[in-house]
C-alpha cells in the first residue's frame, strides 16, 4: 500500500483556499527584504504585521533565521520593521 503525504507551506494552503472563496488572512510571499517591506506597506498594521518564515522542518517552531528570529514568527509594528527582520 503506497502512502502519499500532502506537504504544503502555509502560503500554498492559503492560495488553494482563496481559489475556493475561503476567507484567509491577507498577505503575500516575499523572497527578499525589499519585497517584504513592500508587501507590508499594503497591509493595515493596526493589529500587527505578522512575519512568518515558511520552512519544511517539522514545524515552524524548529526554525531559526540568520536575523536571530527564532520560531519563525515575529509580530512587527511597521513595514520597516518587517524589512529589517527579513534581512
PDB file of C-alpha atoms in Angstrom:
ATOM      1  CA  UNK A   1       0.000   0.000   0.000  1.00  0.00           C
ATOM      2  CA  UNK A   2       1.504   3.293  -1.018  1.00  0.00           C
ATOM      3  CA  UNK A   3       1.032   6.388   1.115  1.00  0.00           C
ATOM      4  CA  UNK A   4       1.104   9.962  -0.069  1.00  0.00           C
ATOM      5  CA  UNK A   5       1.664  12.928   2.169  1.00  0.00           C
ATOM      6  CA  UNK A   6       0.489  16.405   1.318  1.00  0.00           C
ATOM      7  CA  UNK A   7       3.382  18.667   2.293  1.00  0.00           C
ATOM      8  CA  UNK A   8       2.448  22.327   1.760  1.00  0.00           C
ATOM      9  CA  UNK A   9       3.707  25.590   3.136  1.00  0.00           C
ATOM     10  CA  UNK A  10       1.094  27.753   4.840  1.00  0.00           C
ATOM     11  CA  UNK A  11       1.098  30.273   1.979  1.00  0.00           C
ATOM     12  CA  UNK A  12       0.430  27.473  -0.524  1.00  0.00           C
ATOM     13  CA  UNK A  13      -2.519  26.222   1.510  1.00  0.00           C
ATOM     14  CA  UNK A  14      -3.931  29.751   1.701  1.00  0.00           C
ATOM     15  CA  UNK A  15      -3.634  30.149  -2.079  1.00  0.00           C
ATOM     16  CA  UNK A  16      -5.677  26.978  -2.560  1.00  0.00           C
ATOM     17  CA  UNK A  17      -8.304  28.095  -0.039  1.00  0.00           C
ATOM     18  CA  UNK A  18      -8.613  31.522  -1.729  1.00  0.00           C
ATOM     19  CA  UNK A  19      -9.415  29.792  -5.026  1.00  0.00           C
ATOM     20  CA  UNK A  20     -12.426  28.221  -3.302  1.00  0.00           C
ATOM     21  CA  UNK A  21     -13.518  31.504  -1.676  1.00  0.00           C
ATOM     22  CA  UNK A  22     -12.417  30.529   1.833  1.00  0.00           C
ATOM     23  CA  UNK A  23     -11.505  33.635   3.836  1.00  0.00           C
ATOM     24  CA  UNK A  24      -7.871  33.703   4.910  1.00  0.00           C
ATOM     25  CA  UNK A  25      -5.575  36.421   6.237  1.00  0.00           C
ATOM     26  CA  UNK A  26      -4.187  38.871   3.710  1.00  0.00           C
ATOM     27  CA  UNK A  27      -0.559  38.582   2.793  1.00  0.00           C
ATOM     28  CA  UNK A  28       1.904  37.552   0.134  1.00  0.00           C
ATOM     29  CA  UNK A  29       5.117  35.616  -0.174  1.00  0.00           C
ATOM     30  CA  UNK A  30       8.294  37.698  -0.252  1.00  0.00           C
ATOM     31  CA  UNK A  31      11.632  36.258  -1.252  1.00  0.00           C
ATOM     32  CA  UNK A  32      13.723  39.205  -0.102  1.00  0.00           C
ATOM     33  CA  UNK A  33      13.663  42.028   2.440  1.00  0.00           C
ATOM     34  CA  UNK A  34      12.691  44.784  -0.002  1.00  0.00           C
ATOM     35  CA  UNK A  35       9.682  42.816  -1.244  1.00  0.00           C
ATOM     36  CA  UNK A  36       8.648  42.002   2.327  1.00  0.00           C
ATOM     37  CA  UNK A  37       8.634  45.716   3.136  1.00  0.00           C
ATOM     38  CA  UNK A  38       6.530  46.494   0.048  1.00  0.00           C
ATOM     39  CA  UNK A  39       4.018  43.764   0.899  1.00  0.00           C
ATOM     40  CA  UNK A  40       3.777  45.080   4.477  1.00  0.00           C
ATOM     41  CA  UNK A  41       3.048  48.594   3.185  1.00  0.00           C
ATOM     42  CA  UNK A  42      -0.131  47.277   1.501  1.00  0.00           C
ATOM     43  CA  UNK A  43      -1.471  45.845   4.765  1.00  0.00           C
ATOM     44  CA  UNK A  44      -3.172  47.512   7.730  1.00  0.00           C
ATOM     45  CA  UNK A  45      -0.679  47.474  10.635  1.00  0.00           C
ATOM     46  CA  UNK A  46      -3.388  48.133  13.273  1.00  0.00           C
ATOM     47  CA  UNK A  47      -3.347  44.559  14.605  1.00  0.00           C
ATOM     48  CA  UNK A  48       0.324  43.983  13.889  1.00  0.00           C
ATOM     49  CA  UNK A  49       2.136  42.793  10.807  1.00  0.00           C
ATOM     50  CA  UNK A  50       2.833  39.092  11.170  1.00  0.00           C
ATOM     51  CA  UNK A  51       6.095  37.941   9.618  1.00  0.00           C
ATOM     52  CA  UNK A  52       6.239  34.162   9.156  1.00  0.00           C
ATOM     53  CA  UNK A  53       9.080  32.006   7.895  1.00  0.00           C
ATOM     54  CA  UNK A  54       7.985  29.201   5.590  1.00  0.00           C
ATOM     55  CA  UNK A  55      10.150  26.140   6.203  1.00  0.00           C
ATOM     56  CA  UNK A  56       9.771  22.376   5.895  1.00  0.00           C
ATOM     57  CA  UNK A  57      11.313  21.324   9.197  1.00  0.00           C
ATOM     58  CA  UNK A  58       8.507  19.552  11.020  1.00  0.00           C
ATOM     59  CA  UNK A  59       7.047  22.777  12.359  1.00  0.00           C
ATOM     60  CA  UNK A  60       7.745  26.499  12.274  1.00  0.00           C
ATOM     61  CA  UNK A  61       8.967  26.403  15.884  1.00  0.00           C
ATOM     62  CA  UNK A  62      12.072  24.497  14.805  1.00  0.00           C
ATOM     63  CA  UNK A  63      13.261  27.280  12.513  1.00  0.00           C
ATOM     64  CA  UNK A  64      15.862  29.929  13.293  1.00  0.00           C
ATOM     65  CA  UNK A  65      16.727  32.659  10.823  1.00  0.00           C
ATOM     66  CA  UNK A  66      20.082  34.412  10.415  1.00  0.00           C
ATOM     67  CA  UNK A  67      18.441  37.599  11.772  1.00  0.00           C
ATOM     68  CA  UNK A  68      18.037  35.831  15.118  1.00  0.00           C
ATOM     69  CA  UNK A  69      14.310  35.262  14.657  1.00  0.00           C
ATOM     70  CA  UNK A  70      13.511  32.029  16.469  1.00  0.00           C
ATOM     71  CA  UNK A  71      10.355  30.049  15.985  1.00  0.00           C
ATOM     72  CA  UNK A  72       9.751  31.617  12.598  1.00  0.00           C
ATOM     73  CA  UNK A  73       7.069  34.143  13.680  1.00  0.00           C
ATOM     74  CA  UNK A  74       7.511  37.814  14.529  1.00  0.00           C
ATOM     75  CA  UNK A  75       4.834  40.429  15.157  1.00  0.00           C
ATOM     76  CA  UNK A  76       6.034  43.721  13.718  1.00  0.00           C
ATOM     77  CA  UNK A  77       4.608  47.226  14.051  1.00  0.00           C
ATOM     78  CA  UNK A  78       5.829  48.851  10.841  1.00  0.00           C
ATOM     79  CA  UNK A  79       6.772  47.830   7.296  1.00  0.00           C
ATOM     80  CA  UNK A  80      10.334  48.984   8.085  1.00  0.00           C
ATOM     81  CA  UNK A  81      10.499  46.524  10.986  1.00  0.00           C
ATOM     82  CA  UNK A  82       9.268  43.745   8.665  1.00  0.00           C
ATOM     83  CA  UNK A  83      12.004  44.615   6.161  1.00  0.00           C
ATOM     84  CA  UNK A  84      14.689  44.733   8.864  1.00  0.00           C
ATOM     85  CA  UNK A  85      13.786  41.313  10.276  1.00  0.00           C
ATOM     86  CA  UNK A  86      13.908  39.701   6.834  1.00  0.00           C
ATOM     87  CA  UNK A  87      17.484  40.781   6.059  1.00  0.00           C
TER      88      UNK A  87
END
